[in-house]
Amino acid sequence: MARIAGVNLPTNKRVIIALQYIHGIGEKIAKDIVTQLNLPLDRRVSQLTDAEVLQIRELIDRDYLVEGDLRRETTMNIKRLMDLGCYRGLRHRKGLPVRGQRTHTNARTRKGPAKTIAGKKKTA
């Protein structure tokens, strides 16, 4: 079982698919890594040699921001916006959608379950 960036890669999947289990590596970066190391596209993780796993690990550590470091940077960026008090920071602070979505209806994922207003009755 190959372990790269603190993530155990599934052994029966192709390398391009398995690399996408690492936070910060998507389809394009996975293809770039495989082509840079001249690995066949249909190679499975179980077929990788220890040297190839080491090459992949070194390339990712050297060239890409992944897993904990990427999560930390994202969190710090959000905290920076909140400390500045800019519009996006205020939306993060209030737990509302940040990117201009409507909130009159929808946005339940961000806002949480609907809170009914007690004492208010609808009249027909």
PDB file of C-alpha atoms in Angstrom:
ATOM      1  CA  MET A   1       0.000   0.000   0.000  1.00  0.00           C
ATOM      2  CA  ALA A   2       1.457   3.336  -1.065  1.00  0.00           C
ATOM      3  CA  ARG A   3       1.344   6.167   1.445  1.00  0.00           C
ATOM      4  CA  ILE A   4       1.832   9.641  -0.001  1.00  0.00           C
ATOM      5  CA  ALA A   5       1.342  12.931   1.883  1.00  0.00           C
ATOM      6  CA  GLY A   6      -0.163  11.060   4.823  1.00  0.00           C
ATOM      7  CA  VAL A   7      -2.838   9.373   2.694  1.00  0.00           C
ATOM      8  CA  ASN A   8      -3.050   5.641   1.993  1.00  0.00           C
ATOM      9  CA  LEU A   9      -3.706   5.251  -1.721  1.00  0.00           C
ATOM     10  CA  PRO A  10      -6.093   2.449  -2.765  1.00  0.00           C
ATOM     11  CA  THR A  11      -3.986  -0.301  -4.342  1.00  0.00           C
ATOM     12  CA  ASN A  12      -6.395  -1.592  -6.984  1.00  0.00           C
ATOM     13  CA  LYS A  13      -7.033   1.765  -8.696  1.00  0.00           C
ATOM     14  CA  ARG A  14      -5.098   3.449 -11.491  1.00  0.00           C
ATOM     15  CA  VAL A  15      -2.440   5.903 -10.320  1.00  0.00           C
ATOM     16  CA  ILE A  16      -4.247   8.919 -11.826  1.00  0.00           C
ATOM     17  CA  ILE A  17      -7.420   8.085  -9.885  1.00  0.00           C
ATOM     18  CA  ALA A  18      -5.623   7.136  -6.661  1.00  0.00           C
ATOM     19  CA  LEU A  19      -3.633  10.392  -6.540  1.00  0.00           C
ATOM     20  CA  GLN A  20      -6.922  12.306  -6.455  1.00  0.00           C
ATOM     21  CA  TYR A  21      -7.545  10.903  -2.951  1.00  0.00           C
ATOM     22  CA  ILE A  22      -4.955  13.441  -1.766  1.00  0.00           C
ATOM     23  CA  HIS A  23      -6.511  16.794  -0.826  1.00  0.00           C
ATOM     24  CA  GLY A  24      -5.231  19.387  -3.294  1.00  0.00           C
ATOM     25  CA  ILE A  25      -4.631  17.027  -6.219  1.00  0.00           C
ATOM     26  CA  GLY A  26      -7.299  16.899  -8.887  1.00  0.00           C
ATOM     27  CA  GLU A  27      -7.510  15.262 -12.289  1.00  0.00           C
ATOM     28  CA  LYS A  28      -5.199  17.695 -14.095  1.00  0.00           C
ATOM     29  CA  ILE A  29      -2.425  17.676 -11.486  1.00  0.00           C
ATOM     30  CA  ALA A  30      -2.592  13.864 -11.240  1.00  0.00           C
ATOM     31  CA  LYS A  31      -2.150  13.597 -15.026  1.00  0.00           C
ATOM     32  CA  ASP A  32       0.716  16.106 -14.884  1.00  0.00           C
ATOM     33  CA  ILE A  33       2.480  14.064 -12.191  1.00  0.00           C
ATOM     34  CA  VAL A  34       2.131  10.813 -14.154  1.00  0.00           C
ATOM     35  CA  THR A  35       3.381  12.383 -17.390  1.00  0.00           C
ATOM     36  CA  GLN A  36       6.325  14.128 -15.673  1.00  0.00           C
ATOM     37  CA  LEU A  37       7.486  10.789 -14.262  1.00  0.00           C
ATOM     38  CA  ASN A  38       6.852   8.957 -17.581  1.00  0.00           C
ATOM     39  CA  LEU A  39       4.545   6.385 -16.013  1.00  0.00           C
ATOM     40  CA  PRO A  40       2.028   4.558 -18.232  1.00  0.00           C
ATOM     41  CA  LEU A  41      -1.506   5.923 -17.858  1.00  0.00           C
ATOM     42  CA  ASP A  42      -2.999   2.483 -17.165  1.00  0.00           C
ATOM     43  CA  ARG A  43      -0.528   1.633 -14.343  1.00  0.00           C
ATOM     44  CA  ARG A  44      -2.147   0.590 -11.075  1.00  0.00           C
ATOM     45  CA  VAL A  45      -0.891   1.561  -7.615  1.00  0.00           C
ATOM     46  CA  SER A  46      -0.168  -2.078  -6.775  1.00  0.00           C
ATOM     47  CA  GLN A  47       2.167  -2.276  -9.799  1.00  0.00           C
ATOM     48  CA  LEU A  48       4.303   0.690  -8.700  1.00  0.00           C
ATOM     49  CA  THR A  49       7.822  -0.008  -7.518  1.00  0.00           C
ATOM     50  CA  ASP A  50       9.185   1.540  -4.325  1.00  0.00           C
ATOM     51  CA  ALA A  51      11.375   3.847  -6.425  1.00  0.00           C
ATOM     52  CA  GLU A  52       8.361   5.128  -8.374  1.00  0.00           C
ATOM     53  CA  VAL A  53       6.395   5.752  -5.181  1.00  0.00           C
ATOM     54  CA  LEU A  54       9.390   7.652  -3.821  1.00  0.00           C
ATOM     55  CA  GLN A  55       9.589   9.734  -7.035  1.00  0.00           C
ATOM     56  CA  ILE A  56       5.884  10.599  -6.790  1.00  0.00           C
ATOM     57  CA  ARG A  57       6.249  11.511  -3.109  1.00  0.00           C
ATOM     58  CA  GLU A  58       9.266  13.762  -3.768  1.00  0.00           C
ATOM     59  CA  LEU A  59       7.581  15.482  -6.741  1.00  0.00           C
ATOM     60  CA  ILE A  60       4.438  16.234  -4.717  1.00  0.00           C
ATOM     61  CA  ASP A  61       6.438  17.497  -1.721  1.00  0.00           C
ATOM     62  CA  ARG A  62       8.576  19.716  -3.926  1.00  0.00           C
ATOM     63  CA  ASP A  63       6.030  21.199  -6.340  1.00  0.00           C
ATOM     64  CA  TYR A  64       2.530  21.082  -4.807  1.00  0.00           C
ATOM     65  CA  LEU A  65       0.748  22.316  -1.694  1.00  0.00           C
ATOM     66  CA  VAL A  66      -1.376  19.427  -0.409  1.00  0.00           C
ATOM     67  CA  GLU A  67      -3.221  18.074   2.639  1.00  0.00           C
ATOM     68  CA  GLY A  68      -2.478  19.809   5.955  1.00  0.00           C
ATOM     69  CA  ASP A  69      -0.499  22.729   4.514  1.00  0.00           C
ATOM     70  CA  LEU A  70      -3.233  23.497   1.974  1.00  0.00           C
ATOM     71  CA  ARG A  71      -5.984  23.263   4.606  1.00  0.00           C
ATOM     72  CA  ARG A  72      -3.980  25.538   6.914  1.00  0.00           C
ATOM     73  CA  GLU A  73      -3.456  28.125   4.171  1.00  0.00           C
ATOM     74  CA  THR A  74      -7.167  28.101   3.262  1.00  0.00           C
ATOM     75  CA  THR A  75      -8.136  28.554   6.923  1.00  0.00           C
ATOM     76  CA  MET A  76      -5.663  31.408   7.314  1.00  0.00           C
ATOM     77  CA  ASN A  77      -7.056  33.135   4.211  1.00  0.00           C
ATOM     78  CA  ILE A  78     -10.583  32.953   5.637  1.00  0.00           C
ATOM     79  CA  LYS A  79      -9.384  34.246   9.023  1.00  0.00           C
ATOM     80  CA  ARG A  80      -7.605  37.113   7.269  1.00  0.00           C
ATOM     81  CA  LEU A  81     -10.838  38.113   5.504  1.00  0.00           C
ATOM     82  CA  MET A  82     -12.739  37.946   8.797  1.00  0.00           C
ATOM     83  CA  ASP A  83     -10.130  40.079  10.602  1.00  0.00           C
ATOM     84  CA  LEU A  84     -10.207  42.681   7.839  1.00  0.00           C
ATOM     85  CA  GLY A  85     -13.952  42.970   8.201  1.00  0.00           C
ATOM     86  CA  CYS A  86     -14.502  43.032   4.454  1.00  0.00           C
ATOM     87  CA  TYR A  87     -17.805  41.888   2.961  1.00  0.00           C
ATOM     88  CA  ARG A  88     -16.633  38.321   2.341  1.00  0.00           C
ATOM     89  CA  GLY A  89     -15.210  38.143   5.854  1.00  0.00           C
ATOM     90  CA  LEU A  90     -18.494  39.298   7.371  1.00  0.00           C
ATOM     91  CA  ARG A  91     -20.390  36.646   5.386  1.00  0.00           C
ATOM     92  CA  HIS A  92     -17.989  33.973   6.668  1.00  0.00           C
ATOM     93  CA  ARG A  93     -18.396  35.267  10.222  1.00  0.00           C
ATOM     94  CA  LYS A  94     -22.208  35.150  10.011  1.00  0.00           C
ATOM     95  CA  GLY A  95     -22.211  31.730   8.333  1.00  0.00           C
ATOM     96  CA  LEU A  96     -24.008  32.965   5.226  1.00  0.00           C
ATOM     97  CA  PRO A  97     -23.219  32.277   1.552  1.00  0.00           C
ATOM     98  CA  VAL A  98     -20.136  34.221   0.485  1.00  0.00           C
ATOM     99  CA  ARG A  99     -20.323  34.327  -3.293  1.00  0.00           C
ATOM    100  CA  GLY A 100     -23.502  36.244  -4.027  1.00  0.00           C
ATOM    101  CA  GLN A 101     -26.108  33.502  -3.819  1.00  0.00           C
ATOM    102  CA  ARG A 102     -29.646  34.395  -2.819  1.00  0.00           C
ATOM    103  CA  THR A 103     -30.637  33.881   0.792  1.00  0.00           C
ATOM    104  CA  HIS A 104     -34.337  34.821   0.833  1.00  0.00           C
ATOM    105  CA  THR A 105     -35.035  31.220  -0.066  1.00  0.00           C
ATOM    106  CA  ASN A 106     -32.514  28.378  -0.312  1.00  0.00           C
ATOM    107  CA  ALA A 107     -29.057  28.619   1.360  1.00  0.00           C
ATOM    108  CA  ARG A 108     -30.205  26.067   3.939  1.00  0.00           C
ATOM    109  CA  THR A 109     -26.884  24.252   3.851  1.00  0.00           C
ATOM    110  CA  ARG A 110     -25.027  27.350   4.998  1.00  0.00           C
ATOM    111  CA  LYS A 111     -27.733  28.742   7.310  1.00  0.00           C
ATOM    112  CA  GLY A 112     -28.709  25.460   8.974  1.00  0.00           C
ATOM    113  CA  PRO A 113     -32.218  24.145   9.602  1.00  0.00           C
ATOM    114  CA  ALA A 114     -35.088  26.624   9.324  1.00  0.00           C
ATOM    115  CA  LYS A 115     -36.014  28.380  12.559  1.00  0.00           C
ATOM    116  CA  THR A 116     -39.707  29.041  12.873  1.00  0.00           C
ATOM    117  CA  ILE A 117     -40.784  32.331  14.371  1.00  0.00           C
ATOM    118  CA  ALA A 118     -42.899  31.664  17.473  1.00  0.00           C
ATOM    119  CA  GLY A 119     -46.104  33.638  17.961  1.00  0.00           C
ATOM    120  CA  LYS A 120     -46.499  34.625  14.348  1.00  0.00           C
ATOM    121  CA  LYS A 121     -49.653  33.159  12.783  1.00  0.00           C
ATOM    122  CA  LYS A 122     -50.656  33.262   9.186  1.00  0.00           C
ATOM    123  CA  THR A 123     -54.122  34.498   8.485  1.00  0.00           C
ATOM    124  CA  ALA A 124     -55.929  33.391   5.393  1.00  0.00           C
TER     125      ALA A 124
END
